[in-house]
Coordinates of C-alpha atoms in Angstrom, one line a residue:
Chain A
M1 CA -17.8 -35.0 -73.3
S2 CA -14.8 -35.6 -71.2
K3 CA -11.7 -36.7 -73.2
S4 CA -11.2 -40.3 -72.5
N5 CA -8.5 -42.7 -73.4
P6 CA -9.5 -44.3 -76.7
I7 CA -7.8 -47.6 -75.9
L8 CA -8.2 -48.3 -72.2
T9 CA -11.2 -47.4 -70.0
K10 CA -10.8 -46.0 -66.5
D11 CA -11.0 -49.5 -64.9
K12 CA -8.1 -50.6 -67.3
R13 CA -10.3 -52.7 -69.6
L14 CA -10.2 -52.2 -73.4
A15 CA -12.5 -49.5 -74.7
P16 CA -15.4 -50.8 -76.8
G17 CA -14.2 -48.9 -79.8
F18 CA -10.7 -50.4 -79.6
R19 CA -12.1 -53.9 -79.0
L20 CA -14.2 -53.4 -82.2
F21 CA -11.1 -52.4 -84.0
L22 CA -9.3 -55.5 -82.8
M23 CA -12.1 -57.7 -84.1
A24 CA -12.0 -56.0 -87.5
L25 CA -8.2 -56.0 -87.5
P26 CA -7.7 -59.5 -89.3
F27 CA -9.7 -58.2 -92.3
L28 CA -7.8 -54.8 -92.3
V29 CA -4.6 -56.8 -92.4
L30 CA -6.0 -58.8 -95.5
I31 CA -6.8 -55.5 -97.2
F32 CA -3.3 -54.3 -96.5
L33 CA -1.7 -57.5 -97.8
F34 CA -3.6 -57.8 -100.9
S35 CA -4.4 -54.1 -101.9
Y36 CA -1.6 -52.2 -100.4
L37 CA 1.4 -54.4 -100.3
P38 CA 1.3 -55.1 -104.1
L39 CA 2.2 -51.3 -104.5
Y40 CA 5.6 -52.3 -103.1
G41 CA 6.0 -54.2 -106.4
W42 CA 6.3 -51.1 -108.3
R43 CA 9.9 -51.3 -107.3
Y44 CA 10.3 -53.8 -110.2
A45 CA 9.8 -50.9 -112.6
F46 CA 13.2 -49.4 -111.5
Y47 CA 15.3 -52.4 -111.9
D48 CA 16.2 -54.7 -114.8
Y49 CA 14.6 -57.7 -113.4
R50 CA 15.4 -61.0 -114.9
P51 CA 13.2 -63.7 -113.2
P52 CA 15.6 -66.4 -112.0
I53 CA 17.9 -63.6 -110.5
K54 CA 16.9 -62.1 -107.3
L55 CA 15.7 -58.6 -107.5
E56 CA 18.4 -57.3 -105.2
D57 CA 21.1 -58.6 -107.5
C58 CA 19.6 -57.0 -110.6
T59 CA 20.8 -53.6 -111.8
F60 CA 19.0 -50.5 -110.6
V61 CA 18.1 -48.5 -113.7
G62 CA 15.9 -45.7 -112.2
F63 CA 13.6 -44.2 -114.7
K64 CA 15.0 -46.0 -117.7
H65 CA 11.9 -48.0 -118.5
I66 CA 9.7 -44.9 -118.1
T67 CA 11.8 -42.8 -120.3
N68 CA 12.1 -45.8 -122.8
M69 CA 8.4 -45.6 -123.2
V70 CA 8.7 -42.2 -125.0
Q71 CA 12.4 -42.3 -126.3
N72 CA 12.6 -45.9 -127.6
A73 CA 11.1 -45.7 -131.1
A74 CA 9.7 -49.5 -131.2
M75 CA 8.2 -49.2 -127.7
R76 CA 6.7 -45.8 -128.4
K77 CA 5.1 -47.3 -131.6
N78 CA 3.6 -50.1 -129.7
L79 CA 2.5 -47.9 -126.8
I80 CA 0.8 -45.4 -129.2
R81 CA -1.1 -48.3 -130.9
V82 CA -2.2 -49.7 -127.5
L83 CA -3.2 -46.3 -126.3
K84 CA -5.1 -45.6 -129.5
N85 CA -7.1 -48.8 -129.0
T86 CA -7.7 -48.0 -125.5
L87 CA -8.8 -44.5 -126.0
G88 CA -10.6 -45.3 -129.1
M89 CA -12.9 -47.9 -127.6
S90 CA -13.4 -45.7 -124.5
I91 CA -14.4 -42.7 -126.6
L92 CA -16.6 -44.9 -128.8
G93 CA -18.3 -46.1 -125.5
M94 CA -18.7 -42.6 -124.2
C95 CA -20.2 -41.2 -127.4
T96 CA -22.7 -43.8 -127.3
S97 CA -23.4 -44.0 -123.6
W98 CA -26.7 -42.3 -124.1
M99 CA -28.1 -45.4 -125.7
P100 CA -29.1 -47.2 -122.5
M101 CA -31.0 -44.1 -121.5
V102 CA -32.9 -43.9 -124.8
F103 CA -33.4 -47.7 -124.6
A104 CA -35.0 -47.2 -121.2
V105 CA -37.1 -44.1 -122.3
F106 CA -38.7 -45.9 -125.2
M107 CA -39.1 -49.1 -123.3
A108 CA -41.2 -47.2 -120.8
E109 CA -43.4 -46.1 -123.7
I110 CA -44.4 -49.7 -124.4
R111 CA -48.0 -50.1 -123.2
N112 CA -48.2 -53.6 -122.6
M113 CA -46.7 -54.2 -119.2
K114 CA -46.3 -57.9 -119.7
F115 CA -44.2 -57.4 -122.9
Q116 CA -42.2 -54.7 -121.3
K117 CA -41.3 -57.0 -118.4
I118 CA -40.3 -59.9 -120.7
V119 CA -38.2 -57.6 -122.8
Q120 CA -36.5 -56.3 -119.7
I121 CA -35.8 -59.7 -118.3
V122 CA -34.5 -61.1 -121.6
T123 CA -32.3 -58.1 -122.4
T124 CA -30.6 -58.3 -119.0
I125 CA -29.4 -61.9 -119.1
P126 CA -26.4 -61.4 -121.3
N127 CA -25.0 -59.1 -118.6
F128 CA -24.6 -61.9 -116.2
I129 CA -22.7 -64.4 -118.4
S130 CA -18.9 -64.3 -118.6
W131 CA -16.9 -62.9 -121.6
V132 CA -15.7 -66.5 -122.3
I133 CA -19.4 -67.6 -122.9
V134 CA -19.9 -64.4 -125.0
Y135 CA -17.0 -65.5 -127.1
S136 CA -18.4 -68.9 -127.2
I137 CA -21.7 -67.5 -128.5
A138 CA -19.9 -65.4 -131.1
F139 CA -18.1 -68.5 -132.3
A140 CA -21.4 -70.4 -132.4
I141 CA -23.2 -67.8 -134.4
F142 CA -20.5 -66.2 -136.6
S143 CA -17.8 -68.8 -137.0
V144 CA -17.0 -69.4 -140.7
G145 CA -17.1 -73.2 -140.5
D146 CA -20.2 -73.9 -138.4
G147 CA -21.7 -70.6 -137.3
F148 CA -25.3 -70.1 -137.4
V149 CA -25.3 -67.3 -139.8
N150 CA -23.1 -69.1 -142.4
N151 CA -25.3 -72.2 -141.9
V152 CA -28.4 -70.4 -142.7
I153 CA -26.8 -68.9 -145.8
R154 CA -25.6 -72.4 -146.8
A155 CA -29.1 -73.8 -146.3
F156 CA -30.3 -71.6 -149.2
K157 CA -27.0 -71.5 -151.2
P158 CA -25.3 -74.9 -150.9
G159 CA -21.5 -74.8 -151.4
F160 CA -21.4 -71.3 -150.1
E161 CA -17.8 -70.7 -148.7
G162 CA -18.9 -68.6 -145.7
I163 CA -18.2 -65.2 -144.4
D164 CA -15.4 -65.1 -141.9
F165 CA -16.8 -62.7 -139.4
L166 CA -14.4 -63.5 -136.6
G167 CA -11.2 -63.8 -138.6
N168 CA -11.8 -60.6 -140.4
T169 CA -10.3 -57.7 -138.6
D170 CA -12.0 -54.8 -140.2
H171 CA -13.9 -52.6 -137.8
M172 CA -12.6 -54.4 -134.8
W173 CA -13.5 -51.6 -132.5
W174 CA -17.1 -51.5 -133.6
K175 CA -17.4 -55.2 -133.3
M176 CA -16.1 -55.0 -129.7
W177 CA -18.5 -52.2 -129.1
L178 CA -21.4 -54.2 -130.5
W179 CA -20.6 -57.2 -128.2
M180 CA -20.4 -54.7 -125.4
Q181 CA -23.8 -53.3 -126.1
W182 CA -25.3 -56.7 -126.6
K183 CA -24.0 -57.7 -123.1
T184 CA -24.8 -54.5 -121.2
I185 CA -27.5 -52.3 -122.7
G186 CA -30.4 -54.1 -121.1
Y187 CA -28.7 -54.0 -117.7
S188 CA -27.5 -50.4 -117.9
A189 CA -31.0 -49.4 -118.8
I190 CA -32.4 -50.7 -115.5
L191 CA -31.1 -47.7 -113.6
Y192 CA -32.9 -45.4 -115.9
I193 CA -36.1 -47.5 -115.9
S194 CA -36.3 -47.1 -112.2
S195 CA -35.6 -43.4 -112.4
I196 CA -38.6 -43.1 -114.9
A197 CA -40.7 -45.0 -112.5
G198 CA -39.8 -42.6 -109.8
I199 CA -40.8 -39.5 -111.8
D200 CA -43.9 -37.8 -110.3
Q201 CA -46.9 -39.0 -112.4
E202 CA -48.6 -35.6 -111.8
L203 CA -46.1 -33.9 -114.2
Y204 CA -47.3 -36.2 -116.9
E205 CA -51.0 -35.7 -116.1
A206 CA -50.5 -31.9 -116.2
A207 CA -48.8 -32.3 -119.5
D208 CA -51.7 -34.3 -120.7
I209 CA -54.1 -31.5 -119.7
D210 CA -51.9 -29.0 -121.5
G211 CA -52.2 -31.2 -124.5
A212 CA -48.6 -32.4 -124.7
G213 CA -47.9 -35.2 -127.1
R214 CA -45.8 -38.3 -126.5
F215 CA -42.5 -36.9 -127.7
Q216 CA -43.0 -33.6 -126.0
K217 CA -43.5 -35.4 -122.7
I218 CA -40.4 -37.3 -123.2
R219 CA -38.4 -34.1 -124.2
Y220 CA -39.7 -31.8 -121.5
I221 CA -40.3 -34.3 -118.5
T222 CA -38.5 -37.6 -118.9
M223 CA -35.2 -36.5 -120.4
P224 CA -34.6 -33.6 -118.1
C225 CA -35.2 -35.9 -115.1
L226 CA -32.6 -38.5 -116.4
L227 CA -29.9 -36.1 -117.5
P228 CA -28.1 -35.7 -114.1
T229 CA -27.8 -39.4 -113.7
Y230 CA -26.5 -39.7 -117.3
F231 CA -23.9 -36.9 -116.8
T232 CA -22.7 -38.5 -113.4
L233 CA -22.1 -41.9 -115.1
L234 CA -20.5 -40.2 -118.1
I235 CA -18.0 -38.4 -115.8
I236 CA -17.2 -41.7 -114.0
N237 CA -16.5 -43.1 -117.4
V238 CA -14.1 -40.3 -118.2
G239 CA -12.3 -41.1 -115.0
N240 CA -12.0 -44.7 -116.0
M241 CA -11.0 -44.1 -119.6
L242 CA -7.7 -46.0 -119.3
N243 CA -9.2 -49.0 -117.4
R244 CA -10.8 -51.1 -120.0
G245 CA -10.1 -54.4 -118.1
M246 CA -9.1 -57.4 -120.0
D247 CA -11.9 -59.9 -119.7
Q248 CA -13.6 -58.9 -123.0
Y249 CA -10.3 -58.5 -125.1
Y250 CA -8.5 -61.6 -123.7
A251 CA -11.5 -63.7 -124.6
F252 CA -11.7 -62.2 -128.2
Q253 CA -8.0 -61.7 -129.0
N254 CA -6.2 -63.9 -131.6
P255 CA -3.0 -63.2 -133.5
L256 CA -4.9 -61.6 -136.3
N257 CA -7.0 -59.0 -134.4
K258 CA -4.6 -58.5 -131.5
K259 CA -3.2 -55.4 -133.3
Y260 CA -6.6 -53.7 -133.0
I261 CA -8.0 -54.9 -129.7
E262 CA -4.9 -55.0 -127.4
V263 CA -5.9 -52.3 -124.7
L264 CA -3.5 -51.1 -122.0
D265 CA -4.6 -53.7 -119.4
L266 CA -4.2 -56.6 -121.8
Y267 CA -0.9 -55.2 -123.1
V268 CA 0.6 -55.1 -119.7
Y269 CA -0.5 -58.6 -119.1
N270 CA 0.8 -59.9 -122.5
Q271 CA 4.1 -58.2 -122.0
G272 CA 4.5 -58.9 -118.3
I273 CA 3.0 -62.3 -117.4
A274 CA 2.8 -64.0 -120.9
G275 CA 6.0 -62.3 -122.2
S276 CA 7.8 -62.1 -118.8
Q277 CA 9.1 -58.5 -119.3
I278 CA 8.3 -57.9 -115.7
S279 CA 10.1 -54.5 -115.3
Y280 CA 9.0 -52.9 -118.4
S281 CA 5.3 -53.9 -118.1
T282 CA 5.4 -52.9 -114.4
A283 CA 6.5 -49.4 -115.5
V284 CA 3.7 -49.2 -118.0
G285 CA 1.1 -50.4 -115.5
M286 CA 2.3 -48.1 -112.9
T287 CA 2.3 -45.0 -115.2
K288 CA -1.2 -46.0 -116.3
S289 CA -2.5 -46.3 -112.6
L290 CA -1.0 -42.8 -111.7
I291 CA -2.5 -41.2 -114.6
S292 CA -5.8 -42.9 -114.0
L293 CA -5.8 -41.6 -110.5
V294 CA -5.3 -38.0 -111.7
L295 CA -8.2 -38.6 -114.2
L296 CA -10.4 -40.0 -111.4
G297 CA -9.5 -37.0 -109.2
I298 CA -10.6 -34.5 -112.0
A299 CA -13.8 -36.5 -112.7
N300 CA -14.7 -36.4 -109.1
T301 CA -14.1 -32.6 -108.9
I302 CA -16.4 -32.1 -112.0
S303 CA -19.0 -34.4 -110.6
K304 CA -19.0 -32.5 -107.3
V305 CA -20.0 -29.3 -109.2
F306 CA -22.7 -31.2 -111.1
R307 CA -24.1 -32.8 -108.0
D308 CA -24.0 -29.8 -105.7
G309 CA -21.1 -30.8 -103.6
Q310 CA -21.8 -34.5 -103.6
S311 CA -18.8 -36.4 -104.8
I312 CA -18.7 -39.9 -106.3
F313 CA -16.1 -41.0 -103.7
Chain B
M1 CA -46.7 -48.6 -108.1
S2 CA -46.3 -45.6 -110.4
K3 CA -45.9 -47.9 -113.4
S4 CA -49.2 -49.5 -113.0
K5 CA -50.8 -46.0 -112.3
A6 CA -49.2 -44.9 -115.6
A7 CA -50.7 -47.9 -117.3
K8 CA -54.1 -47.2 -115.9
I9 CA -53.9 -43.5 -117.2
S10 CA -52.9 -44.5 -120.6
K11 CA -55.7 -46.9 -120.8
Q12 CA -58.1 -44.2 -119.9
N13 CA -56.6 -42.1 -122.7
K14 CA -56.9 -44.8 -125.3
I15 CA -59.8 -43.2 -127.0
K16 CA -57.8 -40.1 -127.7
R17 CA -54.8 -41.9 -129.2
S18 CA -54.0 -41.1 -132.8
T19 CA -53.0 -43.2 -135.7
K20 CA -49.4 -41.8 -135.2
D21 CA -49.5 -43.2 -131.7
H22 CA -50.5 -46.7 -133.1
V23 CA -47.7 -46.6 -135.7
I24 CA -45.2 -45.7 -132.9
D25 CA -46.5 -48.6 -130.8
V26 CA -46.0 -51.0 -133.6
I27 CA -42.5 -49.8 -134.2
L28 CA -41.7 -50.1 -130.5
Y29 CA -42.9 -53.7 -130.4
I30 CA -41.0 -54.7 -133.5
V31 CA -37.7 -53.0 -132.3
Y32 CA -37.8 -54.3 -128.8
G33 CA -39.1 -57.7 -129.8
L34 CA -36.2 -58.0 -132.2
F35 CA -33.6 -56.9 -129.7
A36 CA -35.0 -59.4 -127.1
L37 CA -34.9 -62.1 -129.8
I38 CA -31.2 -61.2 -130.5
C39 CA -30.5 -61.6 -126.8
A40 CA -32.4 -64.8 -126.3
F41 CA -31.7 -66.7 -129.5
P42 CA -28.1 -67.6 -128.8
F43 CA -28.9 -69.5 -125.7
Y44 CA -31.7 -71.3 -127.5
Y45 CA -29.5 -72.1 -130.5
L46 CA -26.8 -73.6 -128.2
F47 CA -29.4 -75.6 -126.3
I48 CA -31.1 -77.2 -129.3
N49 CA -27.7 -78.2 -130.8
T50 CA -26.6 -79.9 -127.6
I51 CA -29.7 -82.1 -127.5
S52 CA -29.9 -82.8 -131.2
N53 CA -28.5 -85.7 -133.3
N54 CA -24.7 -84.8 -133.2
E55 CA -24.2 -85.6 -136.9
L56 CA -26.9 -83.2 -138.0
S57 CA -25.6 -80.6 -135.6
A58 CA -22.0 -80.9 -136.9
A59 CA -23.3 -80.5 -140.4
G60 CA -24.9 -77.2 -139.3
Q61 CA -28.5 -78.5 -140.0
I62 CA -29.9 -77.7 -136.6
L63 CA -31.0 -74.1 -137.0
L64 CA -34.4 -73.5 -135.5
L65 CA -35.7 -76.8 -134.2
P66 CA -34.0 -79.8 -132.5
K67 CA -33.9 -83.0 -134.4
G68 CA -33.1 -86.5 -133.1
V69 CA -33.4 -85.4 -129.4
H70 CA -31.0 -87.2 -126.9
L71 CA -29.1 -86.3 -123.8
E72 CA -26.1 -88.3 -124.5
N73 CA -23.9 -85.1 -124.7
Y74 CA -24.6 -84.3 -121.1
R75 CA -23.9 -87.7 -120.0
Q76 CA -20.5 -87.9 -121.8
I77 CA -19.3 -84.4 -121.2
L78 CA -18.1 -85.5 -117.7
K79 CA -15.7 -88.0 -119.3
I80 CA -13.6 -85.0 -120.8
E81 CA -10.5 -85.0 -118.8
G82 CA -10.6 -82.1 -116.2
M83 CA -14.2 -81.6 -116.7
A84 CA -15.4 -83.0 -113.4
S85 CA -12.7 -81.4 -111.3
A86 CA -13.3 -78.1 -113.1
A87 CA -17.0 -78.3 -112.2
I88 CA -16.1 -79.0 -108.6
T89 CA -13.7 -76.1 -108.4
S90 CA -16.2 -73.6 -110.0
V91 CA -18.8 -74.7 -107.5
A92 CA -16.4 -74.8 -104.6
R93 CA -15.0 -71.2 -105.3
T94 CA -18.5 -69.9 -105.7
V95 CA -19.9 -71.3 -102.5
I96 CA -16.9 -71.0 -100.2
G97 CA -15.8 -67.6 -101.7
T98 CA -19.3 -66.1 -101.6
A99 CA -19.9 -67.3 -98.1
L100 CA -16.7 -65.9 -96.7
M101 CA -17.0 -62.7 -98.7
V102 CA -20.6 -62.1 -97.4
G103 CA -19.6 -62.8 -93.8
A104 CA -16.4 -60.7 -93.8
T105 CA -17.9 -57.8 -95.8
S106 CA -21.1 -57.5 -93.7
W107 CA -19.0 -57.8 -90.4
M108 CA -16.8 -55.0 -91.6
G109 CA -19.8 -52.9 -92.6
Y110 CA -21.2 -53.4 -89.3
A111 CA -18.0 -52.6 -87.3
L112 CA -17.5 -49.4 -89.4
S113 CA -21.0 -48.3 -88.9
K114 CA -20.1 -47.9 -85.2
A115 CA -19.2 -44.4 -84.2
E116 CA -16.9 -45.6 -81.5
F117 CA -14.6 -47.6 -83.9
W118 CA -11.1 -46.8 -83.1
H119 CA -10.1 -44.1 -85.7
K120 CA -13.1 -44.9 -87.7
K121 CA -12.6 -42.3 -90.4
F122 CA -9.2 -43.3 -91.2
W123 CA -9.9 -47.0 -91.4
Y124 CA -13.0 -46.4 -93.5
R125 CA -11.0 -44.4 -96.0
F126 CA -8.2 -47.0 -95.9
I127 CA -10.8 -49.6 -97.2
I128 CA -12.6 -47.2 -99.7
A129 CA -9.4 -46.0 -101.2
T130 CA -8.7 -49.5 -102.5
M131 CA -11.6 -48.9 -105.0
Y132 CA -9.7 -46.2 -106.8
F133 CA -6.2 -47.6 -107.3
G134 CA -4.7 -50.9 -108.2
A135 CA -1.1 -52.0 -108.3
G136 CA -1.7 -53.6 -111.6
V137 CA -1.5 -57.2 -112.9
V138 CA 2.3 -57.7 -112.6
P139 CA 2.9 -56.4 -109.1
T140 CA -0.2 -58.3 -107.9
Y141 CA 1.2 -61.5 -109.6
M142 CA 4.6 -60.9 -107.8
N143 CA 2.9 -60.3 -104.5
Y144 CA 1.0 -63.7 -104.7
K145 CA 4.3 -65.3 -105.7
M146 CA 5.9 -63.9 -102.6
F147 CA 3.2 -65.4 -100.5
G148 CA 3.5 -68.6 -102.2
M149 CA -0.1 -68.4 -103.4
L150 CA 0.2 -69.1 -107.0
D151 CA -1.6 -72.4 -108.0
S152 CA -3.4 -72.4 -104.8
F153 CA -7.2 -72.5 -104.4
W154 CA -7.1 -69.8 -101.9
I155 CA -6.3 -67.2 -104.4
Y156 CA -9.9 -67.3 -105.4
I157 CA -11.1 -66.8 -102.0
I158 CA -8.8 -64.6 -99.7
P159 CA -7.8 -61.5 -101.7
G160 CA -11.5 -60.6 -102.5
M161 CA -12.9 -61.3 -99.1
V162 CA -13.5 -57.7 -98.1
G163 CA -15.2 -55.9 -101.1
A164 CA -15.0 -52.2 -100.5
Y165 CA -18.1 -51.4 -102.6
N166 CA -20.2 -54.2 -101.0
M167 CA -19.1 -53.0 -97.6
I168 CA -20.4 -49.6 -98.4
L169 CA -23.8 -51.0 -99.3
V170 CA -24.1 -53.0 -96.0
K171 CA -22.8 -50.0 -93.9
T172 CA -25.3 -47.7 -95.5
Y173 CA -28.0 -50.3 -94.9
I174 CA -27.1 -50.8 -91.3
E175 CA -27.2 -47.1 -90.7
S176 CA -30.5 -46.9 -92.0
I177 CA -32.0 -49.3 -89.6
S178 CA -32.7 -48.2 -86.1
P179 CA -30.1 -48.7 -83.5
S180 CA -32.7 -49.2 -80.9
L181 CA -33.2 -52.7 -82.2
E182 CA -29.8 -53.5 -81.0
E183 CA -30.3 -51.9 -77.7
S184 CA -32.1 -54.6 -75.7
A185 CA -29.3 -57.1 -76.7
Y186 CA -26.9 -54.6 -75.5
L187 CA -28.5 -54.2 -72.1
D188 CA -28.6 -58.0 -71.9
G189 CA -24.8 -57.8 -71.9
A190 CA -24.2 -59.1 -75.5
G191 CA -20.9 -58.1 -77.2
Y192 CA -20.6 -56.8 -80.6
F193 CA -20.2 -60.0 -82.4
T194 CA -23.2 -61.5 -80.7
R195 CA -25.2 -58.5 -81.5
F196 CA -24.1 -58.7 -85.1
T197 CA -24.8 -62.4 -85.6
R198 CA -28.1 -62.4 -83.7
V199 CA -29.7 -59.1 -84.3
V200 CA -28.1 -57.0 -87.1
F201 CA -27.2 -59.6 -89.7
P202 CA -30.7 -61.2 -89.9
L203 CA -32.2 -57.6 -90.3
C204 CA -29.9 -57.0 -93.2
K205 CA -31.5 -59.8 -95.4
P206 CA -32.3 -57.6 -98.4
I207 CA -28.8 -56.2 -98.9
V208 CA -27.1 -59.4 -97.9
S209 CA -29.2 -61.3 -100.5
T210 CA -28.1 -58.6 -103.1
I211 CA -24.3 -58.8 -102.4
T212 CA -24.6 -62.7 -102.1
I213 CA -26.0 -62.9 -105.7
F214 CA -23.6 -60.4 -107.2
G215 CA -20.7 -62.1 -105.5
A216 CA -21.8 -65.6 -106.6
V217 CA -22.3 -64.5 -110.2
G218 CA -18.8 -62.8 -110.1
Q219 CA -17.2 -65.9 -108.7
W220 CA -18.8 -68.2 -111.1
N221 CA -18.1 -65.9 -114.1
S222 CA -14.4 -65.1 -113.1
Y223 CA -11.8 -66.6 -115.5
M224 CA -8.9 -64.2 -115.8
D225 CA -7.6 -65.1 -112.3
T226 CA -7.4 -68.6 -113.3
I227 CA -5.5 -67.8 -116.4
I228 CA -3.1 -65.5 -114.7
Y229 CA -2.4 -67.2 -111.4
M230 CA -2.9 -70.9 -112.2
N231 CA 0.1 -71.9 -114.2
G232 CA -0.4 -75.5 -113.7
K233 CA -3.4 -77.7 -114.4
N234 CA -4.6 -77.4 -110.9
W235 CA -7.8 -75.5 -109.9
Q236 CA -9.0 -75.0 -113.4
T237 CA -12.7 -73.9 -113.5
L238 CA -15.4 -74.5 -116.1
Q239 CA -14.8 -71.0 -117.4
S240 CA -11.1 -71.4 -117.9
L241 CA -11.6 -74.8 -119.4
L242 CA -14.0 -73.4 -121.9
Q243 CA -11.6 -70.5 -122.7
R244 CA -8.7 -72.9 -123.2
Y245 CA -10.9 -75.1 -125.3
L246 CA -12.1 -72.2 -127.5
S247 CA -8.7 -70.9 -128.1
Q248 CA -7.2 -74.1 -129.2
A249 CA -10.5 -75.5 -130.5
T250 CA -9.3 -77.6 -133.5
A251 CA -6.2 -78.9 -131.7
M252 CA -7.9 -80.2 -128.7
A253 CA -10.9 -81.5 -130.6
S254 CA -9.4 -84.7 -131.9
Q255 CA -7.8 -85.3 -128.6
L256 CA -11.0 -85.0 -126.6
Q257 CA -12.9 -87.0 -129.3
S258 CA -10.6 -90.0 -128.7
M259 CA -11.1 -89.7 -125.0
T260 CA -14.9 -89.7 -125.0
G261 CA -15.5 -91.8 -128.0
G262 CA -17.4 -94.6 -126.3
S263 CA -20.5 -94.6 -128.3
S264 CA -20.6 -96.5 -131.6
D265 CA -23.6 -94.5 -133.0
A266 CA -22.5 -91.4 -134.9
A267 CA -25.7 -89.6 -133.9
F268 CA -24.5 -89.7 -130.2
E269 CA -20.8 -89.6 -130.7
M270 CA -19.4 -86.2 -129.5
T271 CA -18.1 -83.9 -132.2
P272 CA -15.9 -80.6 -131.6
V273 CA -19.1 -78.7 -132.2
S274 CA -21.1 -80.7 -129.7
I275 CA -18.4 -80.6 -127.1
R276 CA -18.0 -76.8 -127.4
Y277 CA -21.7 -76.1 -127.3
T278 CA -22.2 -78.6 -124.3
I279 CA -19.5 -77.2 -122.2
T280 CA -20.8 -73.6 -122.9
F281 CA -24.3 -74.7 -121.9
V282 CA -23.2 -76.4 -118.8
T283 CA -21.2 -73.3 -117.8
L284 CA -24.2 -71.0 -118.5
L285 CA -26.8 -73.2 -116.9
P286 CA -26.4 -72.2 -113.2
I287 CA -26.8 -68.6 -114.3
L288 CA -29.9 -69.2 -116.3
L289 CA -31.3 -71.4 -113.4
V290 CA -30.8 -68.7 -110.6
Y291 CA -31.6 -65.8 -112.8
P292 CA -35.3 -65.8 -112.1
Y293 CA -34.6 -65.6 -108.4
F294 CA -32.1 -62.8 -108.5
Q295 CA -33.5 -60.5 -111.1
K296 CA -35.7 -58.8 -108.4
F297 CA -32.7 -58.2 -106.3
F298 CA -30.4 -56.6 -108.8
V299 CA -32.7 -53.7 -109.3
K300 CA -32.5 -53.0 -105.7
G301 CA -28.6 -53.4 -105.8
I302 CA -28.3 -50.8 -108.5
M303 CA -30.5 -48.4 -106.8
I304 CA -28.7 -48.5 -103.5
G305 CA -25.4 -48.3 -105.5
A306 CA -26.6 -45.4 -107.4
V307 CA -27.7 -43.3 -104.3
K308 CA -24.6 -44.2 -102.4
G309 CA -23.2 -40.7 -103.2

């Protein structure tokens, strides 16, 4: 191929590829404005920004906010608590991330197809409702005053004071974990269910002839077929360890349980937007983003090894 | 296909099945039946409480079956201040936001599927990279502030218009369909945009439906953006209204009650409980209504996402 001008053709018209680029340019600009330009906002982390005053008139403090995270005892204490919540709940999630897989494996064992289909449809619905609705449901079922569970107990035991499931802050991580499972397990299982449907049936027939039992077939055929998918997802989870989001925790947070469910993302919001400590929270958020990027890089490298050179990027 | 085959095989083997197998079957039915019940019951519970006698509902006596059925709650709910506008905002952001996102995302997917795109590799990475980093909530907030976008409806629509992940889905799909389909249009002298709208986009129906549905559910369910970026009362959505109501349940209850208290009959008069349940159910209803249509699409969506590689 001859080397041609990528912008202009010989007869001085725009080359097709460049015309296409121009037609896509408005959207590329949007992406720049809303995904890349905010990075420029990281400069707030290096100033002592006090909102009514313009940033340019505020004192430049360099890495003060970042060193403060480690050196200032009060901030360190807070950060350790938040980090503990973030990692604690992430690790809890990772340690139990095999559950959707097992859920799918045994669901495939149900012989009545109609029942299987209904279970699949019903258990997937919670994934598509917002965390606000989940919280509203939690309120409706477990609230101390008029929740379903306490109402049922009261129906048998009039005058019962009620158990305060939501106000009680014991085992907060596990409660958050339970709601997460309730919401997502059915949906996460779908990926495994379709993988199981894709397994060559001849493998099972051969196993039948060899006299393999149900659990042997699960152990030697189904599970080995699902494990690569499982490990890939697990590695992505490791990369996203610090990114818990805040939808769930914002919906469930109250002054009592905040101590236990404030994760990094929520902490940055609470400090920055709700508490207007712009500079400090930007520093925390920035540090989090950078560490996350490194984690994702590591995760991607590991998954490359797992999937024979195919990366998750 | 293979599932029905598997079912057939297991039917043939029925004779050989042992008591142990039957015991396992029963356990499976119980465990999965129970879990399905746990997933479905809250929705049912909310619903029967919204249509039952409000006095009984407030006293916690509607547990399994509705009593004194009426639809007054759904008629009165619109009288709550902000409810009607929140409903309109929710619908508007879902319809407009999803339509523009689908259009822009598929267009970008198409453009970047073309080898001749000017510096294609660079621009593709430019978009994909946005999936892996974020400036964080505070810089994003300051960015919107700089553009004067806080408290504006467009914050729901414009920043999320080109979704990197969805764009990959569309691009992969377009690359899988034969380029010869476009050829005749090309020979007729049709430009990129005409070829995209007349030929390629209609062919992408399966993937477009998938991203439409996921986009719409995402728009409908989103609530943190309202809470973070809408400081005033403008552009509240059903989700944010519900969130606000739940977080200040008791304080707002009496206020709302005085606003709605038009009915003289206690059985119909809205109570804090009935208001909470009714708002929740109204917010939930669109999802439940479209769910039967979209559940066949999300399996496809996940599969494509999983093999994206």
